[in-house]
């Protein structure tokens, strides 16, 4: 039985006041959400404050990215051990906004996944196709290629400790959500790819969906056999909406 997981990715939004109100808004209700895992990923400067606000709750802290190196002359970058120092449990790797805006390659995403694992951070590995790739019938090969690249680097065993997020790029921040059938089709493909390499890992690995998930569509998406939760951007900036999405995951 896979425990549902809902992750809030605030992206480059918020300030101290919003960090406090979102964290308190979720943490204060987290005792009603004990049967799912909840993670909040604020921007780096607010990790310290978020950690303090989440202290007595069951909500975990995550980061939106990390550097592939352990330390050194990498101005502006943040290392895995720095995230450890802020009690982060999870870290997002390979988000499409980083792949596109920061030219992150599959190789770099694989290295980031590896360094996260070495520091006992749970990587939330994002994979997904662009509109053009979908239109060209390349969705499956794109997603499988991105996934296999990481498997080849870390070994399949590492997927005991990795969460996969399927995020079709055309659905991110667009208000166009993949239909439950569209999402399930790719989630099952991803699980099949894992299954060919390790049946138990395929069965246990959490694969969450991201892309315009909202209170109105979360329940139906998470009800799909191979969808184990959500990676939520926009709707995670409102604690009531995010709480409703968490509740939808709970009732799955
Ligand atoms: P969205 O973002 O929910 O705003 O579409 C999801 C994500 O990018 O993780």
Coordinates of N, CA and C and ligand atoms in Angstrom, one line a residue:
X1 N 0.8 -1.2 0.0 CA 0.0 0.0 0.0 C 0.9 1.3 0.0
X2 N 0.7 2.1 -1.0 CA 1.6 3.3 -1.1 C 0.9 4.5 -0.3
X3 N 1.6 5.1 0.6 CA 1.0 6.2 1.3 C 0.9 7.5 0.4
X4 N -0.2 8.1 0.3 CA -0.4 9.3 -0.5 C 0.6 10.4 -0.1
X5 N 1.0 11.1 -1.1 CA 2.0 12.2 -0.8 C 1.5 13.5 -1.6
X6 N 1.4 14.6 -0.9 CA 1.1 15.9 -1.5 C 2.2 16.9 -1.2
X7 N 2.7 17.4 -2.3 CA 3.8 18.4 -2.1 C 3.4 19.7 -2.6
X8 N 3.7 20.8 -1.9 CA 3.5 22.1 -2.3 C 4.8 22.7 -2.8
X9 N 4.8 23.1 -4.1 CA 5.9 23.8 -4.7 C 5.6 25.3 -4.9
X10 N 6.1 26.1 -3.9 CA 5.7 27.5 -4.0 C 6.4 28.3 -5.1
X11 N 7.5 27.6 -5.7 CA 8.3 28.3 -6.7 C 8.8 29.6 -6.2
X12 N 9.0 30.7 -7.0 CA 9.6 31.9 -6.5 C 8.5 32.9 -6.1
X13 N 7.7 32.4 -5.1 CA 6.6 33.2 -4.6 C 6.7 33.4 -3.1
X14 N 6.1 34.4 -2.6 CA 5.9 34.6 -1.1 C 6.9 35.5 -0.5
X15 N 6.7 35.7 0.8 CA 7.6 36.5 1.6 C 7.5 35.9 3.0
X16 N 8.1 36.5 4.0 CA 8.1 36.0 5.3 C 6.7 35.8 5.8
X17 N 5.8 36.8 5.6 CA 4.4 36.7 6.1 C 3.7 35.6 5.5
X18 N 3.8 35.4 4.2 CA 3.1 34.3 3.5 C 3.6 32.9 4.0
X19 N 5.0 32.9 4.2 CA 5.6 31.6 4.6 C 5.0 31.2 5.9
X20 N 4.9 32.2 6.8 CA 4.3 31.9 8.2 C 2.9 31.4 8.1
X21 N 2.1 32.2 7.3 CA 0.6 31.9 7.3 C 0.4 30.6 6.6
X22 N 1.1 30.3 5.5 CA 0.9 29.0 4.8 C 1.3 27.8 5.7
X23 N 2.5 27.9 6.3 CA 3.0 26.8 7.2 C 2.0 26.6 8.4
X24 N 1.6 27.7 9.0 CA 0.7 27.6 10.2 C -0.6 27.1 9.7
X25 N -1.1 27.6 8.6 CA -2.4 27.2 8.0 C -2.5 25.7 7.8
X26 N -1.4 25.1 7.4 CA -1.4 23.6 7.1 C -1.0 22.8 8.4
X27 N 0.0 23.3 9.0 CA 0.4 22.6 10.2 C -0.7 22.5 11.3
X28 N -1.4 23.5 11.4 CA -2.5 23.5 12.5 C -3.6 22.5 12.2
X29 N -3.7 22.1 10.9 CA -4.7 21.1 10.6 C -4.1 19.7 10.2
X30 N -2.8 19.6 10.4 CA -2.2 18.4 9.9 C -2.5 17.2 10.7
X31 N -3.1 17.4 12.0 CA -3.5 16.2 12.7 C -4.7 15.5 12.0
X32 N -5.4 16.2 11.1 CA -6.5 15.6 10.4 C -6.0 14.9 9.1
X33 N -4.7 15.0 8.9 CA -4.1 14.4 7.7 C -3.0 13.4 7.9
X34 N -3.2 12.7 9.0 CA -2.1 11.8 9.4 C -1.8 10.7 8.5
X35 N -2.8 10.3 7.7 CA -2.5 9.1 6.8 C -1.9 9.4 5.5
X36 N -1.5 10.7 5.3 CA -0.8 11.0 4.1 C 0.5 11.8 4.5
X37 N 1.4 11.8 3.5 CA 2.6 12.6 3.8 C 2.4 14.0 3.1
X38 N 2.7 15.0 3.8 CA 2.6 16.4 3.3 C 4.0 17.1 3.3
X39 N 4.3 17.7 2.2 CA 5.6 18.4 2.1 C 5.4 19.8 1.6
X40 N 6.1 20.8 2.2 CA 6.1 22.1 1.7 C 7.5 22.5 1.2
X41 N 7.5 23.1 0.0 CA 8.8 23.5 -0.6 C 8.9 25.0 -0.8
X42 N 9.2 25.7 0.2 CA 9.3 27.2 0.0 C 10.6 27.6 -0.7
X43 N 10.8 28.8 -1.1 CA 12.1 29.3 -1.6 C 13.2 29.2 -0.5
X44 N 14.4 29.0 -0.9 CA 15.5 28.8 0.0 C 15.5 29.8 1.2
X45 N 15.3 31.1 0.9 CA 15.5 32.1 2.1 C 14.5 31.8 3.2
X46 N 13.4 31.1 2.9 CA 12.3 30.9 3.9 C 12.4 29.5 4.5
X47 N 13.4 28.7 4.2 CA 13.4 27.4 4.8 C 13.6 27.4 6.3
X48 N 14.4 28.4 6.7 CA 14.6 28.5 8.2 C 13.3 28.8 8.9
X49 N 12.6 29.8 8.4 CA 11.3 30.1 9.0 C 10.3 29.0 8.9
X50 N 10.2 28.4 7.8 CA 9.3 27.3 7.6 C 9.6 26.1 8.5
X51 N 10.9 25.8 8.7 CA 11.3 24.8 9.6 C 10.8 25.1 11.0
X52 N 10.9 26.3 11.4 CA 10.5 26.7 12.8 C 9.0 26.5 12.9
X53 N 8.2 27.0 11.8 CA 6.8 26.9 11.9 C 6.2 25.5 11.9
X54 N 7.0 24.6 11.2 CA 6.4 23.2 11.0 C 6.9 22.3 12.1
X55 N 7.7 22.8 13.0 CA 8.4 21.9 14.1 C 7.5 20.9 14.7
X56 N 6.4 21.3 15.2 CA 5.6 20.4 16.0 C 4.5 19.7 15.2
X57 N 4.6 19.8 13.9 CA 3.6 19.2 13.0 C 4.1 17.9 12.3
X58 N 3.3 17.3 11.6 CA 3.7 16.1 10.8 C 4.1 16.5 9.4
X59 N 4.0 17.8 9.1 CA 4.3 18.3 7.7 C 5.9 18.4 7.6
X60 N 6.3 17.9 6.4 CA 7.8 17.9 6.2 C 8.2 19.0 5.3
X61 N 9.5 19.3 5.4 CA 10.0 20.4 4.6 C 10.8 19.9 3.4
X62 N 10.7 20.6 2.3 CA 11.4 20.2 1.1 C 12.0 21.4 0.5
X63 N 13.0 21.2 -0.4 CA 13.6 22.3 -1.1 C 13.2 22.2 -2.6
X64 N 13.4 23.3 -3.3 CA 13.0 23.2 -4.7 C 14.1 22.8 -5.7
X65 N 15.3 22.7 -5.2 CA 16.4 22.4 -6.0 C 17.6 22.2 -5.1
X66 N 18.7 21.7 -5.7 CA 20.0 21.6 -5.0 C 21.1 21.6 -6.0
X67 N 22.3 21.8 -5.6 CA 23.5 21.8 -6.5 C 24.0 20.3 -6.6
X68 N 24.6 20.0 -7.7 CA 25.1 18.6 -7.9 C 26.4 18.4 -7.2
X69 N 27.1 19.6 -6.7 CA 28.3 19.5 -6.0 C 28.1 19.6 -4.5
X70 N 29.1 19.1 -3.8 CA 29.0 19.1 -2.3 C 29.3 20.5 -1.7
X71 N 30.3 21.2 -2.3 CA 30.7 22.5 -1.8 C 31.6 23.1 -2.8
X72 N 32.0 24.4 -2.6 CA 33.1 24.9 -3.5 C 32.6 26.2 -4.1
X73 N 33.4 26.6 -5.2 CA 33.2 27.9 -5.8 C 32.0 27.9 -6.8
X74 N 30.8 27.8 -6.2 CA 29.6 27.8 -7.1 C 28.6 28.9 -6.6
X75 N 28.9 30.1 -6.9 CA 28.2 31.3 -6.4 C 26.7 31.2 -6.6
X76 N 26.0 31.4 -5.6 CA 24.5 31.4 -5.6 C 23.9 30.0 -5.5
X77 N 24.7 29.0 -5.4 CA 24.1 27.6 -5.4 C 23.9 27.2 -3.9
X78 N 23.1 26.1 -3.7 CA 22.8 25.6 -2.4 C 23.1 24.1 -2.4
X79 N 23.8 23.6 -1.4 CA 24.2 22.2 -1.4 C 23.3 21.3 -0.6
X80 N 23.4 20.0 -0.8 CA 22.6 19.1 0.0 C 22.8 19.2 1.5
X81 N 24.0 19.4 1.9 CA 24.2 19.4 3.4 C 23.6 20.7 4.0
X82 N 23.6 21.8 3.2 CA 22.9 23.0 3.6 C 21.4 22.7 3.8
X83 N 20.8 21.9 3.0 CA 19.4 21.5 3.1 C 19.2 20.6 4.3
X84 N 20.2 19.7 4.6 CA 20.2 18.9 5.8 C 20.1 19.8 7.0
X85 N 20.9 20.9 7.0 CA 21.0 21.8 8.1 C 19.7 22.5 8.4
X86 N 18.8 22.6 7.4 CA 17.5 23.2 7.6 C 16.4 22.1 7.8
X87 N 16.8 20.9 8.0 CA 15.9 19.8 8.3 C 15.0 19.5 7.1
X88 N 15.5 19.7 5.9 CA 14.7 19.3 4.7 C 14.7 17.8 4.6
X89 N 13.6 17.2 4.3 CA 13.5 15.8 4.1 C 13.5 15.4 2.6
X90 N 12.9 16.3 1.8 CA 12.7 16.1 0.4 C 13.4 17.2 -0.4
X91 N 13.7 16.9 -1.7 CA 14.1 18.0 -2.6 C 13.6 17.7 -4.0
X92 N 13.1 18.7 -4.6 CA 12.6 18.5 -6.0 C 13.9 18.6 -7.0
X93 N 13.9 17.6 -7.9 CA 15.0 17.7 -8.9 C 14.4 17.6 -10.3
X94 N 15.0 18.3 -11.2 CA 14.6 18.2 -12.6 C 13.3 18.8 -12.9
X95 N 12.8 19.8 -12.1 CA 11.6 20.4 -12.5 C 11.7 21.0 -13.9
X96 N 10.6 21.0 -14.6 CA 10.7 21.4 -16.0 C 11.1 22.9 -16.1
X97 N 10.8 23.7 -15.1 CA 11.2 25.1 -15.2 C 12.7 25.3 -15.1
X98 N 13.3 24.3 -14.3 CA 14.8 24.3 -14.3 C 15.4 23.7 -15.5
X99 N 14.8 22.7 -16.0 CA 15.3 22.1 -17.3 C 15.3 23.1 -18.4
X100 N 14.2 23.9 -18.5 CA 14.0 24.8 -19.6 C 14.8 26.1 -19.3
X101 N 14.5 26.8 -18.1 CA 15.1 28.1 -17.8 C 16.6 28.0 -17.5
X102 N 17.0 26.9 -16.9 CA 18.4 26.8 -16.5 C 19.2 25.8 -17.2
X103 N 18.6 25.3 -18.4 CA 19.3 24.4 -19.3 C 19.8 23.1 -18.5
X104 N 19.0 22.6 -17.6 CA 19.4 21.4 -16.9 C 19.2 20.2 -17.8
X105 N 20.3 19.4 -17.9 CA 20.2 18.2 -18.8 C 19.9 17.0 -18.0
X106 N 19.5 15.9 -18.7 CA 19.2 14.7 -18.0 C 20.4 14.2 -17.1
X107 N 21.6 14.5 -17.6 CA 22.8 14.1 -16.9 C 22.9 14.9 -15.6
X108 N 22.7 16.2 -15.6 CA 22.8 17.0 -14.4 C 21.7 16.6 -13.4
X109 N 20.5 16.3 -14.0 CA 19.4 15.9 -13.1 C 19.7 14.5 -12.4
X110 N 20.4 13.7 -13.1 CA 20.8 12.4 -12.5 C 21.9 12.6 -11.4
X111 N 22.8 13.5 -11.6 CA 23.8 13.8 -10.6 C 23.2 14.5 -9.4
X112 N 22.2 15.3 -9.6 CA 21.5 16.0 -8.5 C 20.7 14.9 -7.7
X113 N 20.1 14.0 -8.4 CA 19.4 12.9 -7.7 C 20.3 12.1 -6.8
X114 N 21.5 11.8 -7.4 CA 22.5 11.0 -6.7 C 23.0 11.7 -5.4
X115 N 23.3 13.0 -5.6 CA 23.9 13.7 -4.4 C 22.8 13.9 -3.3
X116 N 21.5 14.0 -3.8 CA 20.4 14.1 -2.8 C 20.4 12.8 -2.0
X117 N 20.4 11.7 -2.7 CA 20.3 10.4 -2.0 C 21.5 10.2 -1.0
X118 N 22.7 10.6 -1.5 CA 23.9 10.5 -0.6 C 23.7 11.3 0.7
X119 N 22.9 12.3 0.7 CA 22.6 13.1 1.8 C 21.3 12.8 2.5
X120 N 20.8 11.6 2.2 CA 19.5 11.2 2.8 C 18.3 12.1 2.6
X121 N 18.4 12.8 1.5 CA 17.2 13.6 1.1 C 16.4 12.8 0.1
X122 N 15.1 12.8 0.1 CA 14.3 12.1 -0.8 C 14.1 12.9 -2.1
X123 N 14.6 12.5 -3.2 CA 14.4 13.3 -4.4 C 13.0 13.1 -4.9
X124 N 12.4 14.3 -5.4 CA 11.2 14.2 -6.1 C 11.5 14.5 -7.5
X125 N 11.7 13.4 -8.3 CA 12.2 13.5 -9.6 C 11.1 13.9 -10.6
X126 N 11.2 15.0 -11.3 CA 10.2 15.5 -12.2 C 10.5 15.1 -13.6
X127 N 9.5 14.5 -14.3 CA 9.7 14.1 -15.7 C 8.4 14.5 -16.4
X128 N 8.5 14.8 -17.7 CA 7.2 15.2 -18.4 C 7.6 15.8 -19.8
X129 N 6.6 15.7 -20.6 CA 6.8 16.1 -22.0 C 6.2 17.5 -22.3
X130 N 6.7 18.2 -23.4 CA 6.2 19.5 -23.8 C 5.0 19.3 -24.7
X131 N 4.3 20.3 -25.0 CA 3.1 20.3 -25.9 C 3.6 19.7 -27.3
X132 N 4.7 20.2 -27.8 CA 5.2 19.7 -29.1 C 5.4 18.2 -29.1
X133 N 6.1 17.8 -28.0 CA 6.4 16.3 -27.9 C 5.1 15.5 -27.9
X134 N 4.1 16.0 -27.1 CA 2.8 15.3 -27.1 C 2.2 15.3 -28.5
X135 N 2.2 16.4 -29.1 CA 1.5 16.5 -30.5 C 2.2 15.6 -31.5
X136 N 3.5 15.5 -31.3 CA 4.3 14.6 -32.2 C 4.3 13.2 -31.8
X137 N 3.5 12.8 -30.8 CA 3.4 11.4 -30.4 C 4.6 10.9 -29.7
X138 N 5.4 11.9 -29.0 CA 6.6 11.5 -28.4 C 6.6 11.5 -26.9
X139 N 5.4 11.5 -26.3 CA 5.2 11.5 -24.9 C 5.9 10.4 -24.2
X140 N 5.6 9.2 -24.7 CA 6.1 8.0 -24.0 C 7.6 7.9 -24.0
X141 N 8.2 8.1 -25.2 CA 9.6 8.0 -25.3 C 10.3 9.1 -24.5
X142 N 9.7 10.3 -24.4 CA 10.4 11.4 -23.7 C 10.4 11.1 -22.2
X143 N 9.3 10.6 -21.7 CA 9.2 10.3 -20.2 C 10.1 9.1 -19.9
X144 N 10.1 8.1 -20.7 CA 10.9 6.9 -20.4 C 12.4 7.3 -20.5
X145 N 12.7 8.1 -21.5 CA 14.1 8.5 -21.6 C 14.6 9.2 -20.4
X146 N 13.8 10.2 -19.9 CA 14.2 11.0 -18.7 C 14.3 10.1 -17.5
X147 N 13.4 9.2 -17.4 CA 13.4 8.3 -16.2 C 14.6 7.3 -16.3
X148 N 14.8 6.7 -17.5 CA 15.8 5.7 -17.6 C 17.2 6.3 -17.4
X149 N 17.4 7.5 -17.8 CA 18.6 8.2 -17.6 C 19.0 8.2 -16.1
X150 N 18.1 8.5 -15.3 CA 18.4 8.5 -13.8 C 18.6 7.1 -13.3
X151 N 17.8 6.1 -13.8 CA 17.9 4.7 -13.3 C 19.3 4.3 -13.7
X152 N 19.8 4.6 -14.9 CA 21.1 4.1 -15.4 C 22.2 4.7 -14.5
X153 N 22.0 5.9 -14.0 CA 23.0 6.6 -13.1 C 23.0 6.1 -11.7
X154 N 21.8 5.9 -11.1 CA 21.7 5.6 -9.7 C 21.5 4.1 -9.4
X155 N 21.1 3.4 -10.4 CA 20.7 2.0 -10.2 C 19.2 2.0 -9.8
X156 N 18.5 0.9 -10.2 CA 17.1 0.8 -9.9 C 16.8 0.8 -8.4
X157 N 17.8 0.2 -7.6 CA 17.6 0.1 -6.2 C 17.3 1.4 -5.5
X158 N 17.9 2.5 -6.1 CA 17.7 3.8 -5.5 C 16.3 4.3 -5.5
X159 N 15.5 3.6 -6.4 CA 14.1 4.1 -6.5 C 13.2 3.6 -5.3
X160 N 13.9 2.9 -4.4 CA 13.2 2.6 -3.0 C 13.1 4.0 -2.3
X161 N 13.9 4.9 -2.6 CA 14.0 6.2 -1.9 C 13.7 7.4 -2.8
X162 N 13.1 7.2 -3.9 CA 12.9 8.3 -4.9 C 11.4 8.4 -5.1
X163 N 10.9 9.6 -5.2 CA 9.5 9.8 -5.6 C 9.6 10.4 -7.0
X164 N 8.7 9.9 -7.9 CA 8.6 10.3 -9.3 C 7.4 11.3 -9.4
X165 N 7.6 12.4 -10.0 CA 6.5 13.3 -10.3 C 6.3 13.4 -11.8
X166 N 5.2 12.9 -12.3 CA 4.9 13.1 -13.7 C 4.2 14.5 -13.9
X167 N 4.9 15.4 -14.6 CA 4.4 16.7 -14.8 C 4.4 17.1 -16.3
X168 N 3.3 16.9 -17.0 CA 3.3 17.3 -18.4 C 3.4 18.8 -18.5
X169 N 4.4 19.2 -19.2 CA 4.8 20.7 -19.2 C 3.6 21.6 -19.6
X170 N 2.8 21.0 -20.5 CA 1.7 21.8 -21.1 C 0.6 22.0 -20.0
X171 N 0.7 21.3 -18.9 CA -0.3 21.4 -17.8 C 0.1 22.3 -16.7
X172 N 1.4 22.7 -16.7 CA 2.0 23.4 -15.5 C 1.6 24.9 -15.6
X173 N 0.9 25.4 -14.6 CA 0.6 26.8 -14.5 C -0.3 27.3 -15.6
X174 N -1.0 26.4 -16.3 CA -1.8 26.8 -17.5 C -3.3 26.7 -17.3
X175 N -3.6 26.1 -16.2 CA -5.1 25.8 -15.9 C -5.6 24.6 -16.8
X176 N -4.7 24.0 -17.6 CA -5.1 22.9 -18.4 C -4.6 21.7 -17.7
X177 N -5.5 20.9 -17.0 CA -5.0 19.8 -16.3 C -5.1 18.5 -17.2
X178 N -4.2 17.6 -17.1 CA -4.3 16.4 -17.8 C -5.6 15.7 -17.3
X179 N -6.3 15.0 -18.2 CA -7.5 14.3 -17.7 C -7.0 13.1 -16.9
X180 N -7.9 12.6 -16.0 CA -7.4 11.5 -15.2 C -6.9 10.3 -16.0
X181 N -7.6 10.1 -17.2 CA -7.2 9.0 -18.1 C -5.8 9.3 -18.7
X182 N -5.6 10.5 -19.1 CA -4.3 10.9 -19.7 C -3.2 10.7 -18.7
X183 N -3.4 11.2 -17.5 CA -2.4 11.1 -16.5 C -2.2 9.6 -16.1
X184 N -3.2 8.9 -15.9 CA -3.1 7.4 -15.5 C -2.3 6.7 -16.6
X185 N -2.6 7.0 -17.8 CA -1.9 6.2 -18.9 C -0.4 6.4 -18.8
X186 N 0.1 7.6 -18.5 CA 1.5 7.8 -18.4 C 2.1 7.3 -17.0
X187 N 1.3 7.4 -16.0 CA 1.7 6.9 -14.7 C 1.9 5.4 -14.8
X188 N 1.0 4.7 -15.5 CA 1.1 3.3 -15.6 C 2.3 2.9 -16.5
X189 N 2.6 3.7 -17.5 CA 3.7 3.5 -18.3 C 5.0 3.6 -17.5
X190 N 5.1 4.6 -16.6 CA 6.2 4.8 -15.8 C 6.4 3.6 -14.8
X191 N 5.3 3.2 -14.3 CA 5.4 2.0 -13.3 C 5.8 0.7 -14.1
X192 N 5.3 0.6 -15.3 CA 5.7 -0.6 -16.1 C 7.2 -0.5 -16.4
X193 N 7.8 0.6 -16.6 CA 9.2 0.8 -16.9 C 10.0 0.3 -15.6
X194 N 9.5 0.7 -14.5 CA 10.1 0.3 -13.2 C 10.0 -1.2 -13.0
X195 N 8.8 -1.7 -13.4 CA 8.5 -3.1 -13.1 C 9.4 -4.1 -13.9
X196 N 9.7 -3.6 -15.1 CA 10.6 -4.4 -16.0 C 12.0 -4.6 -15.3
X197 N 12.3 -3.7 -14.4 CA 13.6 -3.7 -13.7 C 13.6 -4.2 -12.3
X198 N 12.5 -4.0 -11.6 CA 12.3 -4.5 -10.3 C 10.8 -4.4 -9.9
X199 N 10.2 -5.6 -9.7 CA 8.8 -5.6 -9.4 C 8.4 -5.0 -8.1
X200 N 9.2 -5.2 -7.1 CA 8.8 -4.7 -5.8 C 8.9 -3.2 -5.8
X201 N 10.0 -2.7 -6.4 CA 10.2 -1.2 -6.4 C 9.0 -0.6 -7.2
X202 N 8.6 -1.2 -8.3 CA 7.5 -0.7 -9.1 C 6.3 -0.6 -8.3
X203 N 6.1 -1.6 -7.5 CA 4.9 -1.6 -6.6 C 4.9 -0.6 -5.5
X204 N 6.1 -0.3 -5.0 CA 6.2 0.6 -3.8 C 6.5 2.0 -4.2
X205 N 7.0 2.3 -5.3 CA 7.4 3.6 -5.7 C 6.2 4.6 -5.8
X206 N 6.3 5.7 -5.2 CA 5.2 6.7 -5.3 C 5.4 7.6 -6.6
X207 N 4.4 7.6 -7.4 CA 4.4 8.4 -8.6 C 3.3 9.4 -8.5
X208 N 3.6 10.7 -8.3 CA 2.6 11.8 -8.1 C 2.5 12.6 -9.4
X209 N 1.3 13.2 -9.5 CA 1.0 14.0 -10.7 C 1.1 15.5 -10.4
X210 N 1.6 16.3 -11.3 CA 1.7 17.7 -11.2 C 1.3 18.4 -12.5
X211 N 0.6 19.5 -12.3 CA 0.2 20.3 -13.5 C -1.3 20.7 -13.3
X212 N -1.4 22.0 -12.8 CA -2.7 22.6 -12.5 C -3.6 21.7 -11.7
X213 N -3.1 21.0 -10.7 CA -3.9 20.3 -9.7 C -4.6 21.3 -8.8
X214 N -5.9 21.1 -8.6 CA -6.7 22.0 -7.8 C -7.7 21.2 -7.0
X215 N -8.3 21.9 -6.0 CA -9.3 21.1 -5.2 C -10.4 20.5 -6.0
X216 N -10.7 21.1 -7.2 CA -11.8 20.5 -8.0 C -11.4 19.3 -8.8
X217 N -10.1 19.1 -9.1 CA -9.8 18.0 -9.9 C -8.9 16.9 -9.1
X218 N -8.5 17.3 -7.9 CA -7.5 16.4 -7.2 C -8.0 15.0 -6.9
X219 N -9.3 15.0 -6.5 CA -9.8 13.7 -6.1 C -9.8 12.7 -7.2
X220 N -10.3 13.1 -8.4 CA -10.4 12.2 -9.5 C -9.1 11.8 -10.0
X221 N -8.1 12.7 -10.0 CA -6.8 12.4 -10.4 C -6.1 11.3 -9.4
X222 N -6.2 11.6 -8.2 CA -5.5 10.8 -7.2 C -6.2 9.4 -7.0
X223 N -7.5 9.4 -7.5 CA -8.2 8.1 -7.4 C -7.7 7.1 -8.4
X224 N -6.9 7.6 -9.4 CA -6.4 6.6 -10.4 C -5.4 5.7 -9.8
X225 N -5.4 4.4 -10.3 CA -4.6 3.3 -9.7 C -3.2 3.7 -9.5
X226 N -2.6 4.4 -10.5 CA -1.1 4.6 -10.4 C -0.8 6.1 -10.0
X227 N -1.7 6.8 -9.5 CA -1.5 8.2 -9.1 C -1.5 8.3 -7.6
X228 N -0.4 8.6 -7.0 CA -0.2 8.4 -5.5 C -0.2 9.8 -4.8
X229 N -0.6 10.8 -5.5 CA -0.6 12.1 -4.9 C -0.3 13.2 -5.9
X230 N 0.1 14.4 -5.4 CA 0.2 15.5 -6.3 C 1.4 16.4 -5.9
X231 N 2.0 17.0 -7.0 CA 2.9 18.1 -6.8 C 2.2 19.4 -7.3
X232 N 1.9 20.2 -6.3 CA 1.0 21.3 -6.5 C 1.7 22.6 -6.5
X233 N 1.6 23.4 -7.6 CA 2.2 24.7 -7.6 C 1.3 25.8 -7.2
X234 N 0.6 26.4 -8.1 CA -0.3 27.6 -7.8 C -1.2 27.4 -6.6
X235 N -1.9 26.2 -6.6 CA -2.9 26.0 -5.5 C -2.3 25.8 -4.1
X236 N -0.9 25.7 -4.1 CA -0.3 25.5 -2.8 C 0.0 26.8 -2.1
X237 N -0.3 27.9 -2.8 CA -0.1 29.3 -2.3 C -1.4 29.7 -1.5
X238 N -2.3 28.9 -1.4 CA -3.5 29.2 -0.6 C -3.8 28.0 0.3
X239 N -3.7 28.2 1.6 CA -3.7 27.1 2.5 C -5.0 26.3 2.5
X240 N -6.1 27.0 2.3 CA -7.4 26.3 2.2 C -7.4 25.4 1.0
X241 N -7.0 25.9 -0.1 CA -7.0 25.0 -1.3 C -6.0 23.8 -1.2
X242 N -4.9 24.1 -0.6 CA -3.9 23.1 -0.4 C -4.4 22.0 0.5
X243 N -5.1 22.5 1.6 CA -5.7 21.6 2.6 C -6.7 20.7 1.9
X244 N -7.5 21.3 1.0 CA -8.6 20.5 0.3 C -8.0 19.4 -0.6
X245 N -6.8 19.8 -1.2 CA -6.2 18.8 -2.0 C -5.6 17.6 -1.2
X246 N -5.1 18.0 0.0 CA -4.6 17.0 0.9 C -5.7 16.1 1.4
X247 N -6.9 16.7 1.6 CA -8.0 15.9 2.0 C -8.5 14.9 0.9
X248 N -8.4 15.4 -0.3 CA -8.8 14.6 -1.5 C -7.9 13.4 -1.5
X249 N -6.6 13.6 -1.2 CA -5.6 12.5 -1.3 C -5.9 11.5 -0.1
X250 N -6.4 12.0 1.0 CA -6.6 11.2 2.2 C -7.8 10.2 1.9
X251 N -8.8 10.7 1.1 CA -9.9 9.9 0.9 C -9.8 8.9 -0.2
X252 N -8.6 8.8 -0.8 CA -8.3 7.9 -1.9 C -8.3 6.5 -1.4
Ligands
LIG1 P1 1.0 24.2 -11.1 O1 2.5 23.8 -10.9 O2 0.2 23.4 -10.1 O3 0.9 25.7 -10.8 O4 0.6 23.8 -12.5 C1 2.9 22.5 -10.7 C2 4.4 22.4 -10.7 O5 5.1 23.1 -11.5 O6 5.0 21.7 -9.8

